Tab-separated table of C-alpha atoms and ligand atoms in Angstrom:
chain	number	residue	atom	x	y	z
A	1344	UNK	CA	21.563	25.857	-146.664
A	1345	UNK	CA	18.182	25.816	-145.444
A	1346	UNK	CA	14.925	28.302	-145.323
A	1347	UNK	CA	13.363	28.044	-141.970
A	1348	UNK	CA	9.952	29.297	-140.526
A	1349	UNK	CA	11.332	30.825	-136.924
A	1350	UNK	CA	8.021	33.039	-136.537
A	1351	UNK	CA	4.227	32.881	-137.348
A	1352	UNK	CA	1.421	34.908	-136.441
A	1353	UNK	CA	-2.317	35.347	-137.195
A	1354	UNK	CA	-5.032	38.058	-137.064
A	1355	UNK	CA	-8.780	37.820	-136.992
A	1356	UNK	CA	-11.355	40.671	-136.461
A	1357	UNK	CA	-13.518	41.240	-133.388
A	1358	UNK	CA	-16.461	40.145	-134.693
A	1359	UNK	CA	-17.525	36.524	-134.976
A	1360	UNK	CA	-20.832	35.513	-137.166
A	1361	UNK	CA	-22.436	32.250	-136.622
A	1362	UNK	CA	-24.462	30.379	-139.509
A	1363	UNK	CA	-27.493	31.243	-137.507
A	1364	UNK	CA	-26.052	34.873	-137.101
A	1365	UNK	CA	-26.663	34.601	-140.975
A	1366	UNK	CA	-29.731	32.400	-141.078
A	1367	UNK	CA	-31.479	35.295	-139.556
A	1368	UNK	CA	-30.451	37.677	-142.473
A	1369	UNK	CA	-30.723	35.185	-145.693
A	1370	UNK	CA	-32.411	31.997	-146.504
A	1371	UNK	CA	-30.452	29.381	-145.600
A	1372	UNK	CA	-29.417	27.194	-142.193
A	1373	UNK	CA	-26.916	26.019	-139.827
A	1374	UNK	CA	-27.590	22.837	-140.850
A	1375	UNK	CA	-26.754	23.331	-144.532
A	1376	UNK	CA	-23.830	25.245	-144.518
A	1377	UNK	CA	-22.535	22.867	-141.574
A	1378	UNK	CA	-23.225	19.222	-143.984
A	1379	UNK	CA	-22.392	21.268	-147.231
A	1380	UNK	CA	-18.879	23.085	-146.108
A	1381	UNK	CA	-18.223	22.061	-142.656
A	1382	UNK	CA	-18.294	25.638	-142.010
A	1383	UNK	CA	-19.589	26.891	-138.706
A	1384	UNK	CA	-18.093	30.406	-137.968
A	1385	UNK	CA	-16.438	32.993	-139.588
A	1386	UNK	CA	-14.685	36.257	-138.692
A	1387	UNK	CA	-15.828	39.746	-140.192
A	1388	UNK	CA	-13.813	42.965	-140.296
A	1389	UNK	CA	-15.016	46.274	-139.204
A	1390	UNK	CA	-16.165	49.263	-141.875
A	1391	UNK	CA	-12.973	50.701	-140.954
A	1392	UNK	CA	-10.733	47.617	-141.737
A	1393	UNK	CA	-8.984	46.811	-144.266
A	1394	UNK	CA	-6.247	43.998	-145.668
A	1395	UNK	CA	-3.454	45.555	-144.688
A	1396	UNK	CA	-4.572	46.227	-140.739
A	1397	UNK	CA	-5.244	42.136	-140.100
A	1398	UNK	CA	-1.845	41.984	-142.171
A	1399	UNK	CA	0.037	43.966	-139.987
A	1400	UNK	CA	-1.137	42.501	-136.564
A	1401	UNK	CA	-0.549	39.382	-138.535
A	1402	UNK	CA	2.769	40.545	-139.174
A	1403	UNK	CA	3.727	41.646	-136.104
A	1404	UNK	CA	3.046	38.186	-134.044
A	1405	UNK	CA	5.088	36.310	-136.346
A	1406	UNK	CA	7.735	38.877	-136.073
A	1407	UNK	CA	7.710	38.793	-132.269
A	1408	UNK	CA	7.987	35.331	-132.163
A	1409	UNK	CA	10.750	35.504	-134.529
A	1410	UNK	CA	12.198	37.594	-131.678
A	1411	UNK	CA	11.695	35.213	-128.847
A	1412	UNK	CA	7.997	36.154	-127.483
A	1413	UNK	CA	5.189	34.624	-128.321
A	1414	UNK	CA	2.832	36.210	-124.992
A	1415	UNK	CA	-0.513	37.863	-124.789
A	1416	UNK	CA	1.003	41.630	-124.201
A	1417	UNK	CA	0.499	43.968	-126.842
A	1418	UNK	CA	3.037	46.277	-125.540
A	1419	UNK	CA	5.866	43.397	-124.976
A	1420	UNK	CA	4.542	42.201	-128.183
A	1421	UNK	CA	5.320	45.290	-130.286
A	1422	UNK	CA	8.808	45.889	-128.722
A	1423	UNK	CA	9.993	42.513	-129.918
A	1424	UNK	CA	8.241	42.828	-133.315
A	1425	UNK	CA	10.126	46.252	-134.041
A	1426	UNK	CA	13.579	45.097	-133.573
A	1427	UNK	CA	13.791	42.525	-135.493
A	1428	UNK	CA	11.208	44.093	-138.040
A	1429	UNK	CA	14.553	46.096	-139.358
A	1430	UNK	CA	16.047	43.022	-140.413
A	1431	UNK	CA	13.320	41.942	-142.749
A	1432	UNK	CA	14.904	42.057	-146.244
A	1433	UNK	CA	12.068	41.066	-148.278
A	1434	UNK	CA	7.790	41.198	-147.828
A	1435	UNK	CA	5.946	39.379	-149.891
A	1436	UNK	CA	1.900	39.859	-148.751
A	1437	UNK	CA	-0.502	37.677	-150.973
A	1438	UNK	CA	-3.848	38.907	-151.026
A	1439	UNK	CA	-6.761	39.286	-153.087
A	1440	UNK	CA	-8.741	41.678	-151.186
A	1441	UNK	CA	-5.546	44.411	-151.372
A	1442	UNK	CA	-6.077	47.916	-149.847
A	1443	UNK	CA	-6.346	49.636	-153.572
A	1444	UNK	CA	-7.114	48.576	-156.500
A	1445	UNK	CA	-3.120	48.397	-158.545
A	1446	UNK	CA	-1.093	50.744	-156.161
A	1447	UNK	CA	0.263	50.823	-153.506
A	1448	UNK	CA	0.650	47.327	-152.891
A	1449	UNK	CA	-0.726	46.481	-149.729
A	1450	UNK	CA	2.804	45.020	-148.829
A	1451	UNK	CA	4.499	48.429	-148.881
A	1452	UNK	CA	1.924	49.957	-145.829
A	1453	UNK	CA	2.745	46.872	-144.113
A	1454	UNK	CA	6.440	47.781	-144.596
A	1455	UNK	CA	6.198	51.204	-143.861
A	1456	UNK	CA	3.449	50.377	-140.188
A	1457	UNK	CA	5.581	47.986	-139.372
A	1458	UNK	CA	8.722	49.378	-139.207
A	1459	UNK	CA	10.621	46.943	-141.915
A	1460	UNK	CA	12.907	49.922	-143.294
A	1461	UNK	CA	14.763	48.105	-145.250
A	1462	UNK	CA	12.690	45.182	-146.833
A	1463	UNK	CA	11.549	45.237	-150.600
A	1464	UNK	CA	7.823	44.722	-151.087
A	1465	UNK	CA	5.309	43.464	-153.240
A	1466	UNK	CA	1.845	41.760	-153.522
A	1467	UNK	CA	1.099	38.933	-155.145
A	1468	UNK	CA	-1.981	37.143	-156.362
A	1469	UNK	CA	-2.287	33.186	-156.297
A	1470	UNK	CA	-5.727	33.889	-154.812
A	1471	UNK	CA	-6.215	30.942	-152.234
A	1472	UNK	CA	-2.717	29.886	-153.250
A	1473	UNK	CA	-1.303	32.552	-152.342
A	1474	UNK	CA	0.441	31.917	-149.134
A	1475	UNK	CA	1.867	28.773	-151.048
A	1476	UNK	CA	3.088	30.750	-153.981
A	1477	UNK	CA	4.713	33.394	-151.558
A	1478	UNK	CA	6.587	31.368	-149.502
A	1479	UNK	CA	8.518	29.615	-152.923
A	1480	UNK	CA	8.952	33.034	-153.873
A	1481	UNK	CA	10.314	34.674	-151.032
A	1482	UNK	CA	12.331	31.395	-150.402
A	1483	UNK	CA	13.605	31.979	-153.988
A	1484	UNK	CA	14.348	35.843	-153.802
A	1485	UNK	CA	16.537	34.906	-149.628
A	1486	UNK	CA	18.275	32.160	-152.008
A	1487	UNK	CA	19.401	34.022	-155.117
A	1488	UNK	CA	21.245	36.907	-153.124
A	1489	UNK	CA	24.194	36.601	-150.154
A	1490	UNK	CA	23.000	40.195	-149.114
A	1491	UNK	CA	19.292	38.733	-148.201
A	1492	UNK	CA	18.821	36.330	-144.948
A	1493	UNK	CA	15.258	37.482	-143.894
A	1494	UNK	CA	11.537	37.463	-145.216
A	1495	UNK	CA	8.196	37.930	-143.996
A	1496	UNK	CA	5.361	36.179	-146.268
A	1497	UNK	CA	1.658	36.824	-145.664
A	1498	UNK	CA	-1.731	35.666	-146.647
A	1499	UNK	CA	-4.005	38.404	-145.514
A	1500	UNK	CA	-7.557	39.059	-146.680
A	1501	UNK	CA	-11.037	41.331	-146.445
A	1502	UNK	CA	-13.255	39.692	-147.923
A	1503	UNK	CA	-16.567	40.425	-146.385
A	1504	UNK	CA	-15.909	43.664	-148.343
A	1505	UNK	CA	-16.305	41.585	-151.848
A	1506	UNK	CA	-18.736	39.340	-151.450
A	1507	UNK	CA	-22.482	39.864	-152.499
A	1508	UNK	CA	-24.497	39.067	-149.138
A	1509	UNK	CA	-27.679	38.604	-150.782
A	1510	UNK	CA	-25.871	35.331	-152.285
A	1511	UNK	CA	-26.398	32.765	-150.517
A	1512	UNK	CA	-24.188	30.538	-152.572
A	1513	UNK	CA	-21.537	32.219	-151.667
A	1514	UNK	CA	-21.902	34.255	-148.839
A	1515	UNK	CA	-21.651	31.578	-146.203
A	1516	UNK	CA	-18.652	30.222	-147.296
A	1517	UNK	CA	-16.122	33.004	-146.651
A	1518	UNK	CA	-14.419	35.116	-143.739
A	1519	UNK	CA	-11.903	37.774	-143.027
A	1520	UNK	CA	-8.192	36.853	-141.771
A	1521	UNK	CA	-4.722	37.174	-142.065
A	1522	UNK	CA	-1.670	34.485	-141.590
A	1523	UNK	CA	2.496	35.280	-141.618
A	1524	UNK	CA	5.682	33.774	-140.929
A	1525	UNK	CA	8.848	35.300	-140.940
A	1526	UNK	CA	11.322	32.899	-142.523
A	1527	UNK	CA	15.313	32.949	-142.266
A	1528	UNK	CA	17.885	31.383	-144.466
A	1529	UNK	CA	20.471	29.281	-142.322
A	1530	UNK	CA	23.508	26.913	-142.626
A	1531	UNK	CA	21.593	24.031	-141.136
A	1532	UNK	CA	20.676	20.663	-142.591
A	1533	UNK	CA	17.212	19.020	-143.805
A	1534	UNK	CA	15.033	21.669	-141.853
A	1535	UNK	CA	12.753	24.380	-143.119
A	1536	UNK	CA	11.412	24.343	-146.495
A	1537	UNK	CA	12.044	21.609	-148.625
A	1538	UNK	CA	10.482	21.966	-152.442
A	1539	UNK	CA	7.251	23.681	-153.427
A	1540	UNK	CA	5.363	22.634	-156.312
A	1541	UNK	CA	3.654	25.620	-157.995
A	1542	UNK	CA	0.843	25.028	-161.164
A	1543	UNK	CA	-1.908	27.199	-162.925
A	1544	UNK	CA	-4.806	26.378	-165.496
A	1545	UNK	CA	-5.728	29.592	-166.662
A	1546	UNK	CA	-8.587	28.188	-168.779
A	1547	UNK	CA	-10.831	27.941	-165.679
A	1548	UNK	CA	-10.170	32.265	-165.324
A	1549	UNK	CA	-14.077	32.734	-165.578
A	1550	UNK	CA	-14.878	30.020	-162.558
A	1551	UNK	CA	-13.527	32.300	-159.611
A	1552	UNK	CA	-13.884	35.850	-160.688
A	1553	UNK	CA	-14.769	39.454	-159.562
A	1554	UNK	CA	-15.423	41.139	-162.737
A	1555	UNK	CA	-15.283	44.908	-161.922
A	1556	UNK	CA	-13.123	47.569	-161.310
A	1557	UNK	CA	-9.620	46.051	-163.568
A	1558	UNK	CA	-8.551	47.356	-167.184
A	1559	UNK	CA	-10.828	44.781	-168.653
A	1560	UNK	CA	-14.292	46.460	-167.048
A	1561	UNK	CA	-13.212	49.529	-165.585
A	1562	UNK	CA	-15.558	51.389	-163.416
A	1563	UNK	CA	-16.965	54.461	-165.292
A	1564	UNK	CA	-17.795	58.244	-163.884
A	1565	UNK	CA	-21.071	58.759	-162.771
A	1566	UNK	CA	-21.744	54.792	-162.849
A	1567	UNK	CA	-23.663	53.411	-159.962
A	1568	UNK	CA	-21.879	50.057	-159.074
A	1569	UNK	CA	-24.112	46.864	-157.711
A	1570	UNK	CA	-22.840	44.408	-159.429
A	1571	UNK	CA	-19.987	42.829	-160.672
A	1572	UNK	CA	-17.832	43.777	-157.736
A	1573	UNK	CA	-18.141	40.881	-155.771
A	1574	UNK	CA	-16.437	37.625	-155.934
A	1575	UNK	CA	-18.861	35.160	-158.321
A	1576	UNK	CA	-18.325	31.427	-158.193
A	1577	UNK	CA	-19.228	28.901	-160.276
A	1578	UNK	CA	-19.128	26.070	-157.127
A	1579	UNK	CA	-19.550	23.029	-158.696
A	1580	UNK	CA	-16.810	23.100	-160.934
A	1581	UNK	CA	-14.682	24.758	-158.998
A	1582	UNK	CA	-15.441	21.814	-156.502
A	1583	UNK	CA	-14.186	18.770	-159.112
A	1584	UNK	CA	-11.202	21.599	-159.859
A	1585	UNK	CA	-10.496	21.307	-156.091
A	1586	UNK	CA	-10.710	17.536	-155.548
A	1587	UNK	CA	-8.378	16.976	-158.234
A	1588	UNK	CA	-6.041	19.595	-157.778
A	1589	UNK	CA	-5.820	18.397	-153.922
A	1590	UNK	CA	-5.109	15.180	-154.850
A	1591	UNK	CA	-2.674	15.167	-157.922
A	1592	UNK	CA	-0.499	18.103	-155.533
A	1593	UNK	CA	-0.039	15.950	-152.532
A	1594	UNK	CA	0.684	12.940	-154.951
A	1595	UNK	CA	3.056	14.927	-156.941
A	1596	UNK	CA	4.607	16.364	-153.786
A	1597	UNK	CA	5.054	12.852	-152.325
A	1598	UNK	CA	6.705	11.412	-155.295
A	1599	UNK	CA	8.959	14.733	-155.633
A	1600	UNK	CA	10.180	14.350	-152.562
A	1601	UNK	CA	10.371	10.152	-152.212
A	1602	UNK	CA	7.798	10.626	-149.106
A	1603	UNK	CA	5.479	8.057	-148.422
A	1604	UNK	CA	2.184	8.573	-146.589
A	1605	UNK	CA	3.665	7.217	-143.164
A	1606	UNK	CA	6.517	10.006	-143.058
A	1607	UNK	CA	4.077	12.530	-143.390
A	1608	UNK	CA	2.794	14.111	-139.856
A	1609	UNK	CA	-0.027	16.832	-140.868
A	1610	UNK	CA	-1.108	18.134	-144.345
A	1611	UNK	CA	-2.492	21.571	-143.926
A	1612	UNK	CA	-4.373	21.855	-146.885
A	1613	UNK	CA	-6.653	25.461	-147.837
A	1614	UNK	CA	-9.561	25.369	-145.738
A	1615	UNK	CA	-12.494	25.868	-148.544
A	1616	UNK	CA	-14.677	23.295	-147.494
A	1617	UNK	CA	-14.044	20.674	-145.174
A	1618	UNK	CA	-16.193	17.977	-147.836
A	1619	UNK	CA	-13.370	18.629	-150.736
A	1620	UNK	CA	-10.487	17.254	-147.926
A	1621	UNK	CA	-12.593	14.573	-146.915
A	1622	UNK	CA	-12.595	13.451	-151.006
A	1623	UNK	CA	-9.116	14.389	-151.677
A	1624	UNK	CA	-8.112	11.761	-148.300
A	1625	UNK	CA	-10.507	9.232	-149.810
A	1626	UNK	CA	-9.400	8.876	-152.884
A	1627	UNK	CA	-5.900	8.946	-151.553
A	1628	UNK	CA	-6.389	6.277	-149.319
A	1629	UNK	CA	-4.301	9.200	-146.361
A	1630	UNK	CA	-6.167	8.865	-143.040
A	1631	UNK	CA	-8.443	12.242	-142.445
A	1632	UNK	CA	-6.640	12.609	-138.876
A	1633	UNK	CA	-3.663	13.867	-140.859
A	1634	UNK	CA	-5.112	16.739	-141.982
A	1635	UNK	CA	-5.640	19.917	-140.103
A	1636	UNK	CA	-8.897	21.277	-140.215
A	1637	UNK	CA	-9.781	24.102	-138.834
A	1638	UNK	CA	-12.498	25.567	-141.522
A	1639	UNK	CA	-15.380	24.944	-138.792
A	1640	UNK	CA	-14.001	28.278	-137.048
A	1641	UNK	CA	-12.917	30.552	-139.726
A	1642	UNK	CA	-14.388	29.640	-142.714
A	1643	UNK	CA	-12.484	30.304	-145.668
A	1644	UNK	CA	-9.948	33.165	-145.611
A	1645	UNK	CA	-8.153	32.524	-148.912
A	1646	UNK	CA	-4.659	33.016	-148.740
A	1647	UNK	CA	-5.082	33.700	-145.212
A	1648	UNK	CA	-6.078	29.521	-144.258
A	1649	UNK	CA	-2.836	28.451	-144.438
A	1650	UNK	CA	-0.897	30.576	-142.283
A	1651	UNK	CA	-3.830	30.507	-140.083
A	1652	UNK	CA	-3.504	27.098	-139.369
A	1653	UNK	CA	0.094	26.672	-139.142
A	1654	UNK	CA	0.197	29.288	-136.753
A	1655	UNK	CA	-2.439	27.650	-134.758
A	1656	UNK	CA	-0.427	24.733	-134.505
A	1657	UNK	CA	2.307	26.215	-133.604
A	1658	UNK	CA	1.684	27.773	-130.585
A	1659	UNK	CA	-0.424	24.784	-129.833
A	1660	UNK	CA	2.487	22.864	-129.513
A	1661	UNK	CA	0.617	20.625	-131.852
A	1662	UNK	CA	3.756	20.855	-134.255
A	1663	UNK	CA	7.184	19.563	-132.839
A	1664	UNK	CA	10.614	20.242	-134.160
A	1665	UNK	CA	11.675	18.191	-137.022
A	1666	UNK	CA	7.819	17.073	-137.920
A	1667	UNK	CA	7.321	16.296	-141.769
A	1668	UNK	CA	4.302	18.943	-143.239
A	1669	UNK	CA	2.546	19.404	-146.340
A	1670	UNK	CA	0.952	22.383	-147.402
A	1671	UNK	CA	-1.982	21.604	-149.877
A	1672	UNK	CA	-3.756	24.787	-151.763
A	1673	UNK	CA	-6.219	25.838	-154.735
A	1674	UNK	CA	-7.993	28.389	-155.605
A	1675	UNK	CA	-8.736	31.851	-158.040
A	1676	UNK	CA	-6.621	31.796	-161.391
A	1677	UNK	CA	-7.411	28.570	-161.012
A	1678	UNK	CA	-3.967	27.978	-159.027
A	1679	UNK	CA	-2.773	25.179	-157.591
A	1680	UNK	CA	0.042	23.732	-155.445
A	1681	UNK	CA	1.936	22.444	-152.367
A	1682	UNK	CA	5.027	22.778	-150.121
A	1683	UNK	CA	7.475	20.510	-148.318
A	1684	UNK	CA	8.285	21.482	-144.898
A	1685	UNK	CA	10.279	20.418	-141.944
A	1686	UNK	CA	9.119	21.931	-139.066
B	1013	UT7	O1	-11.242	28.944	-152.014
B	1013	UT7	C1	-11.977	29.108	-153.166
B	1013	UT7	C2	-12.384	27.825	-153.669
B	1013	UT7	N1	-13.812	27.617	-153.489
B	1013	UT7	C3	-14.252	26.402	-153.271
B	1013	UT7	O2	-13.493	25.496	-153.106
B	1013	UT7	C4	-15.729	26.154	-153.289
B	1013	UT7	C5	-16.013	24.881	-154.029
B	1013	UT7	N2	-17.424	24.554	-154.099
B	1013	UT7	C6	-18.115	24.127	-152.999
B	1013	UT7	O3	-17.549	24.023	-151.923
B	1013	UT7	C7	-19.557	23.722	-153.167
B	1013	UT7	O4	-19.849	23.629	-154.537
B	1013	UT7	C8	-20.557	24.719	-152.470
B	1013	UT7	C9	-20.393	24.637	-150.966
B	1013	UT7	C10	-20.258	26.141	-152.944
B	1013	UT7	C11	-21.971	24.345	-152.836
B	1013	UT7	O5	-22.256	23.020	-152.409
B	1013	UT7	P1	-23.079	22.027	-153.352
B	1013	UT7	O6	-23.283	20.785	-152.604
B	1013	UT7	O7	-22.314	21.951	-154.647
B	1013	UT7	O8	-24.449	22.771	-153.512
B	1013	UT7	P2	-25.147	23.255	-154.858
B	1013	UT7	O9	-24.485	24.486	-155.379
B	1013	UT7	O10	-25.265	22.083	-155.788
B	1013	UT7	O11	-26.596	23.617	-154.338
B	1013	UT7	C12	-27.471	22.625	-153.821
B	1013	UT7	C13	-28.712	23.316	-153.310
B	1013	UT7	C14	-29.325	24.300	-154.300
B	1013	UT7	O12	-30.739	24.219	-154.166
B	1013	UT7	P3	-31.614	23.379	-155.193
B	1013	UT7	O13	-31.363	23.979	-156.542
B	1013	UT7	O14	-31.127	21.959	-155.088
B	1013	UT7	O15	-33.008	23.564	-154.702
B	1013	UT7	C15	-28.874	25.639	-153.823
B	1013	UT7	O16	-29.744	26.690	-154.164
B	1013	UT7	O17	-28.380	24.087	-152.165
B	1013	UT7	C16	-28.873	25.426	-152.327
B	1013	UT7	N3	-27.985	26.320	-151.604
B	1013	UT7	C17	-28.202	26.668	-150.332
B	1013	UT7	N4	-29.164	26.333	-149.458
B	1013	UT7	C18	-29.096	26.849	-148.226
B	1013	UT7	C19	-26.838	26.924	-152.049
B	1013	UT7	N5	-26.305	27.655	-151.069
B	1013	UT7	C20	-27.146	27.521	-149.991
B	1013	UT7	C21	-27.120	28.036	-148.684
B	1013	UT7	N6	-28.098	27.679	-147.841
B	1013	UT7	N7	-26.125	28.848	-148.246
């Protein structure tokens, strides 16, 4: 029994900002963000977008390739994506930028846009871990039950819509996106997902945090909001959090799975900032080339980076049949953890 990925899809907005695009707005430069984060691009959703509309195109690639397309037509495109979008038994959509605040879950307007009659749905939050922590899950919920063979997990997030853009700490480092695969349990051998490691240290809560709006600081009647709604970071330690997380996962991983560093063929770790990969394949001792880095055009996306990238290497062709992958994420919580995949 195995859980293979047989569709993935990704969504960005329209609009693409350049560090200079933001240079021109706050203080800061190409040239920072660029040596500091390796970021160089990012994309930003419309006023009128939210999660659950980069979720669904999202959604509906990875659904269509389930299906046997993977072209350019929209039309084509959503005929595939709706039949097969019936067979979906389970949605699990890991955001952190949801629709609304508590309910609905974002997951369940996916469901109901898409088409996915009969799939359960829910939302989880691993913040950047999230994809990670959604594919064990839904992995775990196709495994536990004969009745369920299908699942579509996404990473989607707004997040131009939470971030304070008068902080430039911040600011620069994050875009909009959204990342799915459609995965299928089946009789075969050694294919698919392997393990996932999952981990959480809630005593770094406070380092990743949007304070406003939930039970413990509720927004109040006749209150003018302007701060405490955005994300706040404290990046240094959430830095030295990263690093080691990065590291000690793909160890652990390797050693869970009796993999050694020439089996492995990419490591798509979260794409936060291109300097914390760099350490993690340093100290390591795994050459840089394995790891797919894509943060340069993006930015980071949370929960969305993952799927991002494995969807960019999958239509690349960059990713053949039988290839040995590591997934490699950290983030809000703080979370942390990895998963074993044959492609
Ligand atoms: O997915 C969620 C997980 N998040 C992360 O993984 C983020 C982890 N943290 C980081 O990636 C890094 O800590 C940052 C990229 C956020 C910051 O890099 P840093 O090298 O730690 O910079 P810093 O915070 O120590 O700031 C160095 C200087 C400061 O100026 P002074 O005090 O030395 O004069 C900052 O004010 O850089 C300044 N600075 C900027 N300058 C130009 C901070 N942000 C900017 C900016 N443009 N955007």
């Amino acid at each position: 029994m195995a859980i293979e990925i047989i569709g993935t899809g990704k969504a960005v907005p329209h609009k693409k900002v350049s560090n200079d695009d933001l240079a021109a707005r706050i203080d800061t430069s190409d040239e920072w963000i660029r040596s500091h984060t390796g970021i160089g691009y990012r994309y930003i959703a419309d006023e009128s977008d939210a999660c659950s509309n980069l979720a669904c195109e999202a959604a509906k690639n990875a659904l269509a390739m389930a299906a046997g397309y993977s072209g350019a037509d929209s039309t084509q495109r959503d005929r595939a994506a709706v039949g097969i979008a019936e067979t979906i038994d389970v949605i699990i959509l890991a955001t952190v930028t949801a629709d609304y605040y508590g309910t609905p879950s974002t997951a369940c307007i996916v469901q109901d846009r898409i088409g996915a009659h009969g799939a359960a749905a829910m939302d989880i939050n691993a913040a950047c871990t999230g994809f990670i922590y959604g594919l064990e899950t839904a992995a775990g919920l196709l495994n536990i039950s004969p009745h369920r063979k299908r699942a579509l997990v996404i990473g989607a997030e707004v997040l131009s819509k939470v971030i304070n853009w008068n902080d430039r700490a911040t600011c620069v480092l994050f875009g909009d996106g959204a990342g799915a695969a459609v995965i299928e349990k089946t009789d075969a051998d050694k294919t698919g997902l392997l393990m996932s490691l999952l981990f959480a240290d809630g005593s770094g809560n406070e380092s990743l945090v949007m304070r406003r709006g939930g039970t413990r600081n509720p927004f109040k009647k006749g209150e003018v909001i302007d701060a405490g709604i955005c994300i706040e970071m404290n990046g240094q330690e959430v830095y030295n959090f990263a690093v080691k997380a990065i590291t000690s996962t793909i160890d652990s991983l390797m050693k869970a799975g009796n993999i050694k560093i020439d089996d492995i063929d990419r490591i798509v770790p979260h794409q936060a900032n291109a300097r914390i990969v760099q350490a993690a394949s340093k100290r390591l001792g795994i050459p840089l080339e394995k790891f797919y880095l894509n943060i340069e055009e993006y930015a980071n996306t949370s929960s969305a980076t993952i799927p991002i990238a494995l969807d960019e290497m999958n239509r690349s062709g960059f990713l053949k049949k039988g290839d040995l992958i590591l997934t490699v994420g950290f983030g809000g919580g703080l979370t942390y953890g990895g998963n074993i995949i044959y492609w």
